[in-house]
Amino acid sequence: MGVIFIPVGLVTLRASHCVIFHSMVVEIVDRYDIDCVPEPSRMDKVSYIQDDSIPKNCSRFMKVHKYMKAPIYIYYQLDNYYQNHRRYVKSRSDKQLLDGQKYRDTSSCQPVESNNNRPIVPCGLIAWSLFNDTFEFIREGAELKVNRKNIAWKSDRGHKFGKNVYPFNFQNGTLIGGGKLNPEIPLSDQEDLIVWMRTSALPSFRKLYGRIEEDLDVDDVVVVNLMNNYNTYSFGGKKKLVLSTSSWLGGKNDFLGHACVFVGCSSLTLAIIFMLLHALWRHELFTLEQEKLFRVIRTRSTYI
Amino acid sequence: DVKDAFLELAIGCASVICCRSSPKQKALVTRLVKTKTGSTTLAIGDGANDVGMLQEADIGVGISGVEGMQAVMSSDIAIAQFRFLERLLLVHGHWCYRRISSMICYFFYKNIVFGFTLFFYEIYASFTGQAVYNDWFLSFYNVFFTSLPVIALGVFDQDVSSRLCLKFPLLYQEGIQNVLFSWLRIVAWAFNGVLSAMVIFFFCIRATQHQAFHKGGEVVGLEILGTTMYTCVVWVVNCQMTLSISYFTYIQHLFIWGSIILWYIFLMAYGAMAPSISTTAYKVFIESCAPAGMYWLLTLLVLISSLLPYFIYSAIQVRFFPSYHQMIQWIRSDGQSDDPEYCHMVRQRSLRPTTVGYTARLEAKSRSSRKGGEDHQ
């Protein structure tokens, strides 16, 4: 029964690690999709968002409640957005992302494959629904520099998106799904697109927007000037802006710490209970077993 | 037709001797017992006149020897001498029953764990059929990463050593009474599978849902979640095997730990192939998972949490409600198996009038020598 102690010891040790490290990560979340729609349009948000003539600027205030050490990561979080829908995940052409217009077999991209008989690069629903809200950060009148480079995984930038492939005939149709792409920049440098095309696993997800390379002190108020372009109102989705630091374990997640502590404590309690029971019944151990043996033999001896 | 009356009389007796029977009569008697009582019959014989009987019985044991090979060729199992029958039944029969029932229960368990994680994911993918794992991960699960330990379990596992199997013939009753393959046990293993799948799935998604996975700030996408969850499944399923096996040789260790290591090697090899082949698994281990402390920590946490319920159940069961073979294992580890008094007592209780072979002769000899000793006094 001493074997129980080993995992218990391990788990409690880890629990302490988890709790310590996770408490060092600071996170600020701000939901802005409802508040950024002006009062008169709140009855019909869909037509507001689809109306191109109305400017979509919005200002939000984020108060820093704890010291945040650089780099501070900026994420946009979308809820109720099923990027893991099977047809959506299929709707891309990896070969076309590498080779461009030369690659013709883009049938997996239907219905966003071609427009006016000209191929769309990059094709598919994932690219078509590119997120296009933009954010600017100002603290005490001075703009915080946001680093928009190196936000995508290196393997994506280097090997999945072509260096000589340029957007072509993109977002030219009648139905606008999201943002437009600069046709002068090759796909391997379009980091927003690359980040977006890494489909998320769950209906509520975050994607990296950029990094702030300065520290933020307690009680700093960061003014966020954002363009509320992206339409999540048609399907009841939510948009949130997140500022977060990270540690070697990643971002802020209380679950891991709590789970570690729970498992560790329950193992410890069980180990103590077992130890007590074992100590209490030690002297009776063998005769108890003998009794059981005879009982078993007697009950099972009915069969020939 | 006196068949039924004859059978009724025969069943009431401890043993029945039919002599001077023709081969056809031997077969007919066997068939009568088999069909009317519904029990499993075993026939043993060494000559050509036993062929009919051997084929009629559920299990035919042929003895190869003086009278030629006809009996051997028409039997299910062949042995060299009659006395080996005891070993065949008590040792190998017992082991085989145990191995087969464990293997089947475990096989269903590991596939239930795998399947239910996939199913739970569908809840979050609005049931569109998007698999959380890469295609080749799905294909190779039962081929490479979880198949060898089950084979090792089915071929090599021994709950009690052969010496103790012979010493305590009552162990054989486990097979006769079908205690290891009851519906309760099957459902319990399936339930264990569902529970493990739940722990794996919900721990994985809650731990990686929103926040950054890495120090570099990147978040978890479908590929990383799939890889993480699959790693947890492979670990849990293989470590469950270590809890279920009673007999460890270097082969079991090789297969179990080898399967887990094979998974990591496969991830690296598959991820190193061009993106056109490896699609979503391209460099997923080297770039995303391995450098992330969260990945390793999560694997460890999920492993311990999933196995904890079974471990607790097993500990309670072995300590407070031990089954017969567990008591024998205990006796052996306590050193009591060499105590002649105690073993004699146990064997005495478990012997029935129809015991065969070596132990019966030993018993008779010791009984007669004791009686002789008493007479002398």
XYZ file of C-alpha atoms in Angstrom:
681
model
C 0.000 0.000 0.000
C 3.038 2.202 0.193
C 2.780 2.394 -3.560
C -0.016 4.930 -3.219
C 2.384 7.398 -1.673
C 4.454 7.764 -4.792
C 1.875 9.327 -7.098
C 0.536 11.334 -4.194
C 3.901 12.863 -3.554
C 4.347 13.639 -7.214
C 0.965 15.221 -7.551
C 1.156 17.463 -4.538
C 4.556 18.657 -5.647
C 3.204 19.579 -9.018
C 0.163 21.203 -7.521
C 2.347 23.649 -5.696
C 4.198 24.439 -8.908
C 1.003 24.991 -10.866
C -0.514 27.305 -8.331
C 2.636 29.355 -7.967
C 3.241 29.876 -11.630
C -0.278 30.571 -12.656
C -0.730 33.286 -10.147
C 2.044 35.235 -11.848
C 0.155 35.625 -15.120
C -2.058 38.688 -15.482
C -4.963 38.947 -17.879
C -7.456 41.671 -18.823
C -10.560 40.800 -20.809
C -12.970 43.290 -22.368
C -16.081 42.440 -24.321
C -16.777 45.153 -26.849
C -19.162 43.901 -29.502
C -22.362 45.122 -27.789
C -21.002 48.356 -26.399
C -19.349 49.376 -29.634
C -22.651 49.533 -31.450
C -24.151 53.006 -30.924
C -27.437 53.175 -29.030
C -29.816 53.894 -31.906
C -28.536 50.914 -33.927
C -28.712 48.376 -31.100
C -32.063 47.115 -32.268
C -30.665 45.998 -35.596
C -26.966 45.295 -35.194
C -26.712 43.242 -38.361
C -27.682 46.036 -40.706
C -25.458 48.428 -38.753
C -22.416 46.238 -39.222
C -23.166 45.609 -42.895
C -23.582 49.283 -43.692
C -20.273 50.450 -45.123
C -21.092 54.143 -44.952
C -21.118 54.286 -41.138
C -17.660 54.611 -39.570
C -17.033 51.792 -37.144
C -14.648 53.501 -34.721
C -14.981 52.729 -31.082
C -13.008 53.651 -27.968
C -12.621 51.329 -25.024
C -10.818 51.749 -21.704
C -8.842 48.950 -20.120
C -7.587 49.403 -16.584
C -4.513 47.500 -15.514
C -5.059 45.986 -12.091
C -1.652 44.380 -11.654
C 1.819 45.030 -12.988
C 2.213 43.466 -16.434
C 5.679 42.712 -17.679
C 6.507 42.927 -21.385
C 5.859 41.265 -23.761
C 2.148 41.653 -23.358
C 0.130 39.617 -25.818
C -2.967 41.011 -27.511
C -5.656 38.508 -28.435
C -9.098 38.827 -29.924
C -11.517 36.263 -28.564
C -14.534 35.019 -30.474
C -17.325 33.046 -28.853
C -19.953 30.843 -30.481
C -17.803 30.715 -33.602
C -17.484 27.170 -34.868
C -14.172 27.209 -36.641
C -14.107 23.468 -36.059
C -17.105 22.757 -38.300
C -16.122 19.942 -40.646
C -17.102 21.683 -43.882
C -15.401 24.863 -42.770
C -12.164 23.082 -41.853
C -12.167 21.316 -45.208
C -12.751 24.532 -47.130
C -9.170 25.422 -47.961
C -6.512 24.363 -50.425
C -3.096 23.863 -48.881
C -1.490 23.267 -52.278
C -2.837 26.524 -53.590
C -1.456 28.376 -50.592
C 1.988 27.103 -51.552
C 1.797 27.308 -55.353
C -0.705 30.041 -56.073
C -2.732 30.266 -59.241
C -0.656 27.544 -60.915
C -2.488 24.964 -58.845
C -5.866 24.347 -60.403
C -7.530 21.579 -58.398
C -9.189 23.726 -55.768
C -12.534 21.961 -55.637
C -12.279 21.583 -51.858
C -12.715 25.352 -51.645
C -16.252 25.333 -52.981
C -18.240 27.625 -52.960
C -15.490 30.215 -52.572
C -13.366 28.812 -55.361
C -13.662 31.327 -58.176
C -15.431 34.548 -58.926
C -16.385 35.713 -62.435
C -14.496 32.705 -63.815
C -11.286 33.884 -62.244
C -9.682 31.848 -59.447
C -9.583 33.238 -55.958
C -6.271 33.136 -54.117
C -6.415 32.152 -51.250
C -9.620 30.193 -51.830
C -11.944 28.666 -49.323
C -14.253 29.734 -46.537
C -11.544 30.001 -43.920
C -9.693 32.710 -45.799
C -12.942 34.356 -46.895
C -14.037 34.830 -43.287
C -10.840 36.597 -42.221
C -11.178 38.620 -39.037
C -10.727 42.314 -39.708
C -11.183 44.303 -36.524
C -8.133 46.488 -35.825
C -6.854 47.799 -32.533
C -4.669 50.718 -31.485
C -3.428 51.217 -27.971
C -2.756 54.559 -26.323
C -1.454 55.087 -22.834
C -1.199 58.571 -21.336
C -1.512 60.159 -24.757
C 1.373 58.167 -26.229
C 0.722 55.318 -28.598
C 1.914 51.899 -27.462
C 3.869 50.198 -30.155
C 2.276 46.947 -31.221
C 4.490 44.332 -32.817
C 2.487 42.597 -35.562
C 5.340 40.420 -36.766
C 6.086 36.841 -35.715
C 2.623 36.183 -34.407
C 2.131 33.064 -36.506
C 3.816 29.689 -35.992
C 7.165 29.527 -37.722
C 6.351 26.334 -39.604
C 3.267 27.951 -41.107
C 5.130 31.027 -42.242
C 8.021 29.068 -43.631
C 6.466 26.000 -45.173
C 2.736 26.247 -45.622
C 2.236 29.652 -47.156
C 4.114 30.422 -50.354
C 6.665 33.205 -50.509
C 5.754 33.920 -54.115
C 2.003 33.659 -53.809
C 0.010 36.887 -53.812
C -3.683 37.402 -53.075
C -5.710 37.521 -56.270
C -9.360 38.273 -56.834
C -9.850 38.105 -53.081
C -13.063 39.215 -51.388
C -14.453 40.625 -54.686
C -17.784 38.874 -54.647
C -21.193 40.084 -53.598
C -20.968 38.466 -50.190
C -18.219 39.967 -48.074
C -17.125 37.498 -45.396
C -14.389 39.397 -43.660
C -11.266 41.374 -44.253
C -9.481 42.210 -47.484
C -5.853 41.390 -48.217
C -3.147 43.591 -49.623
C -2.310 42.055 -53.038
C 1.245 43.385 -52.873
C 2.284 41.323 -49.857
C 3.045 37.597 -50.345
C 1.028 35.118 -48.319
C 3.978 34.116 -46.148
C 4.041 37.661 -44.754
C 0.291 37.997 -44.280
C 0.494 36.990 -40.627
C -3.123 37.833 -39.792
C -4.259 35.432 -42.471
C -1.850 32.742 -41.304
C -3.016 33.054 -37.706
C -6.652 32.980 -38.804
C -6.188 29.931 -40.996
C -4.954 27.810 -38.096
C -8.445 26.636 -37.292
C -9.279 26.561 -33.650
C -10.415 23.505 -31.759
C -13.399 24.850 -29.852
C -16.275 27.262 -30.494
C -14.768 29.795 -28.117
C -11.222 30.719 -28.991
C -8.571 33.382 -29.006
C -6.142 34.328 -31.710
C -2.976 36.317 -31.379
C -3.157 39.852 -32.754
C 0.154 41.316 -31.708
C 2.534 42.073 -28.871
C 3.141 45.169 -26.772
C 6.807 45.400 -25.948
C 6.459 47.769 -22.969
C 5.551 47.137 -19.353
C 2.219 48.234 -17.994
C 2.021 49.497 -14.424
C -0.780 49.169 -11.933
C -3.674 51.599 -12.460
C -2.561 52.445 -15.982
C -5.525 53.118 -18.207
C -5.035 51.942 -21.765
C -7.278 53.535 -24.349
C -8.122 51.174 -27.165
C -9.211 52.660 -30.474
C -10.711 49.852 -32.425
C -12.510 49.414 -35.698
C -15.538 47.227 -35.141
C -15.675 45.784 -38.669
C -16.264 42.093 -38.187
C -19.820 40.818 -38.239
C -20.524 38.401 -35.420
C -24.043 39.672 -34.906
C -25.713 37.499 -37.526
C -25.098 34.365 -35.496
C -25.026 35.631 -31.950
C -21.279 35.549 -31.552
C -19.268 37.598 -29.089
C -16.077 39.540 -29.544
C -13.619 40.251 -26.760
C -10.256 41.889 -26.511
C -7.684 40.297 -24.226
C -4.368 41.561 -22.927
C -2.270 38.926 -21.224
C 1.224 38.096 -20.083
C 2.533 34.564 -20.201
C 4.873 32.264 -18.287
C 6.598 28.999 -19.130
C 3.261 27.275 -18.640
C 1.499 29.634 -20.998
C -1.320 32.024 -20.250
C -3.702 32.320 -17.339
C -5.705 29.239 -16.596
C -6.928 28.469 -13.118
C -8.168 25.045 -14.082
C -4.776 23.357 -14.141
C -3.853 24.668 -10.729
C -7.174 23.708 -9.201
C -7.143 20.263 -10.787
C -3.622 19.571 -9.531
C -4.530 20.624 -6.023
C -7.738 18.603 -6.056
C -6.112 15.421 -7.299
C -3.185 15.845 -4.947
C -5.354 16.446 -1.902
C -7.718 13.585 -2.622
C -4.795 11.197 -3.158
C -3.259 12.355 0.081
C -6.504 11.871 2.002
C -6.953 8.402 0.569
C -3.386 7.487 1.407
C -3.896 8.596 4.996
C -7.154 6.659 5.248
C -5.518 3.538 3.883
C -2.593 3.901 6.224
C -4.926 4.173 9.210
C -7.012 1.188 8.163
C -3.909 -0.855 7.494
C -2.472 0.008 10.909
C -5.731 -0.714 12.695
C -6.329 -4.097 11.090
C -2.722 -5.284 10.963
C -2.812 -7.752 13.820
C -6.020 -9.337 12.604
C -4.802 -9.566 9.042
C -3.950 -13.175 8.720
C -6.749 -14.790 10.639
C -9.194 -12.609 8.736
C -7.801 -13.958 5.501
C -7.963 -17.505 6.703
C -11.613 -17.022 7.586
C -12.284 -15.622 4.163
C -10.463 -18.509 2.519
C -12.540 -21.098 4.301
C -15.730 -19.251 3.623
C -14.855 -19.120 -0.055
C -13.970 -22.784 -0.191
C -17.178 -23.738 1.536
C -19.426 -21.616 -0.661
C -17.772 -22.633 -3.872
C -17.558 -26.298 -3.088
C -21.108 -26.936 -4.210
C -20.012 -27.685 -7.760
C -18.432 -31.041 -8.585
C -35.275 -46.268 -24.440
C -33.488 -46.010 -21.144
C -31.164 -43.119 -22.050
C -32.709 -40.600 -19.655
C -32.956 -43.013 -16.773
C -29.338 -44.034 -17.334
C -28.204 -40.442 -17.398
C -30.065 -39.596 -14.236
C -28.457 -42.493 -12.457
C -25.040 -41.610 -13.818
C -25.211 -37.971 -12.729
C -26.041 -39.051 -9.216
C -22.816 -41.031 -8.976
C -19.399 -39.655 -8.154
C -17.842 -41.484 -11.067
C -19.059 -43.943 -13.666
C -17.039 -46.646 -15.382
C -18.199 -47.908 -18.775
C -16.128 -50.839 -19.853
C -16.194 -52.953 -22.937
C -17.714 -50.154 -24.999
C -17.326 -49.813 -28.688
C -16.085 -46.519 -30.132
C -19.615 -45.645 -31.183
C -20.911 -46.202 -27.668
C -18.180 -43.995 -26.228
C -19.186 -41.215 -28.552
C -22.860 -41.695 -27.776
C -22.307 -41.564 -24.032
C -20.319 -38.355 -24.437
C -23.028 -36.867 -26.576
C -25.686 -37.853 -24.089
C -23.900 -36.154 -21.223
C -23.111 -33.094 -23.304
C -26.573 -32.430 -24.651
C -28.662 -33.430 -21.674
C -26.653 -31.702 -18.938
C -25.444 -28.788 -21.004
C -22.048 -28.806 -19.349
C -18.690 -28.593 -21.018
C -17.267 -32.045 -21.596
C -13.660 -33.091 -21.916
C -12.623 -36.378 -23.433
C -9.176 -37.860 -23.222
C -7.933 -40.884 -25.092
C -4.945 -42.391 -26.769
C -6.191 -44.917 -29.307
C -8.027 -45.012 -32.571
C -11.135 -46.229 -30.787
C -11.284 -42.929 -28.902
C -11.558 -40.790 -31.993
C -15.341 -40.691 -31.992
C -15.431 -39.696 -28.365
C -12.751 -37.051 -28.800
C -14.623 -35.411 -31.621
C -17.949 -35.566 -29.840
C -16.771 -33.858 -26.665
C -16.337 -30.098 -26.416
C -12.664 -30.530 -25.732
C -10.794 -33.541 -26.994
C -7.403 -34.311 -25.527
C -5.341 -36.837 -27.403
C -2.403 -38.692 -25.924
C 0.370 -39.403 -28.394
C 2.179 -42.566 -27.729
C 2.135 -46.289 -28.061
C -1.126 -46.672 -29.975
C -0.237 -44.254 -32.741
C -1.239 -40.763 -33.786
C -4.905 -41.166 -34.672
C -6.100 -39.800 -31.363
C -3.711 -36.882 -31.610
C -4.821 -35.983 -35.102
C -8.476 -35.832 -34.209
C -8.061 -33.980 -30.937
C -8.056 -30.326 -29.981
C -5.106 -30.607 -27.651
C -2.386 -33.243 -27.659
C -0.325 -34.222 -24.663
C 2.380 -36.809 -24.218
C 1.326 -38.549 -21.017
C -1.910 -38.946 -19.138
C -0.584 -37.271 -16.009
C -0.038 -34.079 -17.935
C -3.797 -33.631 -17.975
C -3.666 -32.207 -14.476
C -1.198 -29.558 -15.539
C -3.137 -28.875 -18.685
C -6.315 -28.142 -16.819
C -5.199 -26.569 -13.599
C -2.329 -24.488 -14.903
C -2.849 -23.782 -18.567
C -6.617 -23.902 -18.511
C -6.726 -21.467 -15.642
C -4.197 -19.120 -17.211
C -5.886 -19.187 -20.608
C -9.255 -18.370 -19.152
C -7.807 -15.482 -17.233
C -5.828 -14.182 -20.186
C -8.672 -14.310 -22.662
C -11.157 -12.614 -20.378
C -8.670 -9.887 -19.443
C -7.695 -9.341 -23.024
C -11.247 -8.963 -24.277
C -12.270 -6.613 -21.481
C -9.158 -4.524 -21.949
C -9.558 -4.388 -25.727
C -13.036 -2.963 -25.412
C -11.823 -0.584 -22.741
C -9.084 0.959 -24.846
C -11.304 1.412 -27.849
C -14.038 2.930 -25.730
C -11.561 5.467 -24.356
C -10.493 6.359 -27.864
C -13.965 6.472 -29.330
C -15.529 8.466 -26.555
C -12.940 11.226 -26.740
C -13.844 11.534 -30.399
C -17.506 11.544 -29.536
C -17.179 14.155 -26.817
C -15.382 16.394 -29.247
C -18.367 16.313 -31.544
C -20.391 18.001 -28.841
C -18.101 20.977 -29.285
C -17.971 20.780 -33.074
C -21.763 20.941 -33.402
C -21.798 17.265 -34.430
C -20.480 17.910 -37.907
C -18.136 14.948 -37.866
C -14.871 16.831 -37.601
C -12.361 14.447 -36.051
C -10.184 15.936 -33.374
C -7.283 13.707 -34.387
C -5.322 13.658 -37.618
C -6.372 10.913 -40.061
C -3.264 8.798 -39.685
C -3.450 9.032 -35.896
C -6.879 7.463 -36.153
C -5.660 4.664 -38.389
C -2.610 3.710 -36.398
C -4.154 3.650 -32.942
C -5.009 -0.027 -32.967
C -2.069 -1.007 -35.122
C 0.989 0.450 -33.475
C 0.379 2.272 -30.286
C -1.903 0.040 -28.270
C -1.781 -3.377 -29.881
C 1.413 -4.927 -28.564
C 0.689 -4.645 -24.820
C -2.630 -6.445 -25.303
C -0.873 -9.248 -27.122
C 1.643 -9.484 -24.291
C -1.257 -9.671 -21.832
C -2.950 -12.392 -23.820
C 0.142 -14.510 -24.249
C 2.228 -14.073 -21.138
C 0.115 -13.044 -18.195
C 0.081 -15.288 -15.126
C -1.852 -14.345 -12.032
C -0.463 -17.172 -9.919
C 2.635 -19.270 -10.606
C 2.208 -22.773 -11.957
C 3.347 -24.348 -8.721
C 0.602 -22.602 -6.793
C -1.979 -23.387 -9.457
C -1.310 -27.068 -8.859
C -1.249 -26.610 -5.115
C -4.631 -24.885 -4.983
C -6.871 -26.639 -7.484
C -9.828 -24.547 -6.435
C -8.482 -21.749 -8.630
C -9.789 -23.736 -11.536
C -13.320 -23.131 -10.264
C -12.984 -19.527 -11.408
C -13.220 -20.719 -14.967
C -16.030 -23.149 -14.371
C -18.150 -20.569 -12.637
C -17.236 -17.896 -15.161
C -16.456 -15.273 -12.551
C -14.073 -13.313 -14.745
C -16.247 -12.795 -17.757
C -19.511 -11.922 -16.101
C -21.604 -9.081 -17.410
C -20.733 -7.057 -14.367
C -17.051 -7.183 -15.160
C -17.544 -6.314 -18.815
C -19.787 -3.367 -18.005
C -17.398 -2.243 -15.297
C -14.501 -2.124 -17.750
C -16.660 -0.241 -20.251
C -17.614 2.211 -17.536
C -13.953 2.641 -16.653
C -13.348 3.449 -20.302
C -16.063 6.083 -20.393
C -14.797 7.607 -17.171
C -11.225 7.746 -18.442
C -12.401 9.296 -21.708
C -14.310 11.933 -19.792
C -11.352 12.802 -17.618
C -8.975 12.950 -20.585
C -11.273 14.997 -22.767
C -12.497 17.550 -20.292
C -9.131 18.064 -18.634
C -7.513 18.606 -22.015
C -10.001 21.130 -23.282
C -10.373 23.022 -20.031
C -6.635 23.298 -19.613
C -5.930 24.525 -23.138
C -9.071 26.373 -24.038
C -8.315 30.034 -24.298
C -5.004 31.070 -23.032
C -1.583 30.861 -24.592
C -0.033 27.462 -24.759
C 3.511 28.651 -25.018
C 5.777 31.263 -23.638
C 5.638 32.835 -27.096
C 1.944 33.558 -26.748
C 0.536 31.194 -29.375
C -2.770 29.540 -28.645
C -3.968 25.978 -29.091
C -5.526 25.071 -32.424
C -7.153 21.869 -33.594
C -3.851 20.176 -34.382
C -2.329 20.787 -30.988
C -5.450 19.761 -29.124
C -5.613 16.560 -31.139
C -1.982 15.731 -30.501
C -2.230 16.500 -26.782
C -5.373 14.454 -26.321
C -4.000 11.537 -28.308
C -0.834 11.562 -26.217
C -2.942 11.429 -23.071
C -5.014 8.554 -24.448
C -1.937 6.504 -25.370
C -0.383 7.085 -21.956
C -3.557 6.302 -20.003
C -4.379 3.178 -21.953
C -0.869 1.772 -21.680
C -0.491 2.590 -18.003
C -3.860 1.009 -17.302
C -2.265 -2.130 -18.686
C 0.501 -1.925 -16.099
C -2.147 -1.808 -13.379
C -3.976 -4.821 -14.810
C -1.026 -7.106 -15.402
C 0.001 -9.354 -12.515
C 3.141 -10.799 -14.038
C 5.887 -8.633 -15.425
C 8.625 -9.844 -17.707
C 10.941 -7.806 -19.844
C 8.593 -8.399 -22.767
C 5.688 -6.634 -21.100
C 7.909 -3.726 -20.184
C 9.273 -3.552 -23.699
C 5.831 -3.562 -25.282
C 4.225 -1.071 -22.956
C 6.939 1.534 -22.738
C 7.937 0.792 -26.311
C 4.430 1.622 -27.534
C 4.507 4.966 -25.793
C 7.952 5.809 -27.109
C 6.871 4.663 -30.557
C 4.103 7.243 -30.442
C 6.569 10.062 -29.857
C 8.878 8.769 -32.555
C 5.965 8.513 -34.945
C 4.911 12.084 -34.160
C 8.368 13.360 -34.911
C 8.765 11.289 -38.065
C 5.303 12.101 -39.408
C 5.724 15.741 -38.538
C 8.981 15.865 -40.404
C 7.376 14.834 -43.675
C 6.307 17.512 -46.157
C 3.097 19.387 -45.333
C 1.376 17.824 -48.321
C 1.618 14.434 -46.592
C 1.480 15.336 -42.940
C -1.175 18.058 -43.333
C -2.138 19.113 -39.839
C 0.578 17.201 -38.021
C 3.415 19.053 -39.672
C 6.028 19.774 -37.011
C 3.318 19.766 -34.383
C 5.412 17.931 -31.832
C 8.777 19.526 -32.347
C 7.558 23.064 -32.711
C 4.401 23.340 -30.672
C 4.069 20.552 -28.133
C 7.509 19.571 -26.923
C 8.706 23.046 -25.888
C 5.471 23.728 -24.028
C 5.654 22.919 -20.324
C 1.874 22.797 -20.299
C 1.881 19.775 -22.626
C 4.008 17.574 -20.378
C 2.322 18.727 -17.199
C -1.091 18.092 -18.651
C -0.109 14.596 -19.750
C 1.055 13.770 -16.242
C -2.031 15.249 -14.591
C -4.435 13.476 -16.933
C -2.576 10.195 -16.523
C -2.812 10.249 -12.752
C -6.397 11.519 -12.658
C -7.687 8.907 -15.100
C -6.005 6.013 -13.386
C -6.851 7.116 -9.862
C -10.431 5.714 -9.805
C -9.300 2.281 -10.987
C -6.351 2.349 -8.611
C -8.576 3.162 -5.645
C -11.086 0.493 -6.600
C -8.332 -2.060 -7.051
C -6.669 -1.175 -3.751
C -9.936 -1.463 -1.842
C -10.876 -4.683 -3.546
C -7.527 -6.384 -2.971
C -7.329 -5.264 0.627
C -10.875 -5.789 1.835
C -12.618 -8.114 -0.621
C -9.856 -10.212 -2.128
C -10.685 -12.858 -4.639
C -9.290 -16.350 -4.299
C -6.243 -15.865 -6.466
C -5.420 -12.610 -4.721
C -5.487 -14.389 -1.380
C -3.096 -16.942 -2.774
C -0.802 -14.204 -4.051
C -0.926 -12.729 -0.585
C -0.144 -16.031 1.024
C 2.798 -16.422 -1.271
C 4.149 -12.967 -0.554
C 3.609 -13.513 3.154
C 5.696 -16.669 2.918
C 2.910 -18.978 3.991
C 2.901 -21.049 0.819
C 5.748 -23.159 2.152
C 4.033 -23.844 5.435
C 3.055 -27.502 5.004
C 0.399 -27.465 7.712
C -1.424 -24.544 6.215
C -1.172 -25.739 2.649
C -2.329 -29.171 3.623
C -5.327 -27.599 5.300
C -6.182 -25.564 2.225
C -5.752 -28.447 -0.133
C -7.730 -30.741 2.104
C -10.691 -28.407 1.845
C -10.434 -28.030 -1.883
C -10.038 -31.685 -2.819
C -13.077 -33.395 -4.136
C -13.542 -37.116 -4.516
C -12.875 -36.907 -8.234
C -9.454 -35.307 -8.066
C -7.058 -36.686 -10.616
C -3.434 -37.441 -10.887
C -0.455 -36.351 -8.934
C -2.072 -34.513 -6.036
C -4.489 -37.373 -5.395
C -1.641 -39.863 -5.238
C 0.306 -37.581 -2.909
C -2.732 -37.218 -0.702
C -3.321 -40.938 -0.591
C 0.315 -41.569 0.240
C 0.439 -38.998 3.034
C -2.864 -40.205 4.401
C -1.715 -43.799 4.459
C 1.631 -42.886 6.051
C -0.128 -40.874 8.742
C -2.491 -43.727 9.372
C 0.488 -46.062 9.567
C 2.118 -43.717 12.060
C -1.043 -43.690 14.202
C -1.248 -47.477 14.057
C 2.320 -47.742 15.311
C 1.470 -45.640 18.325
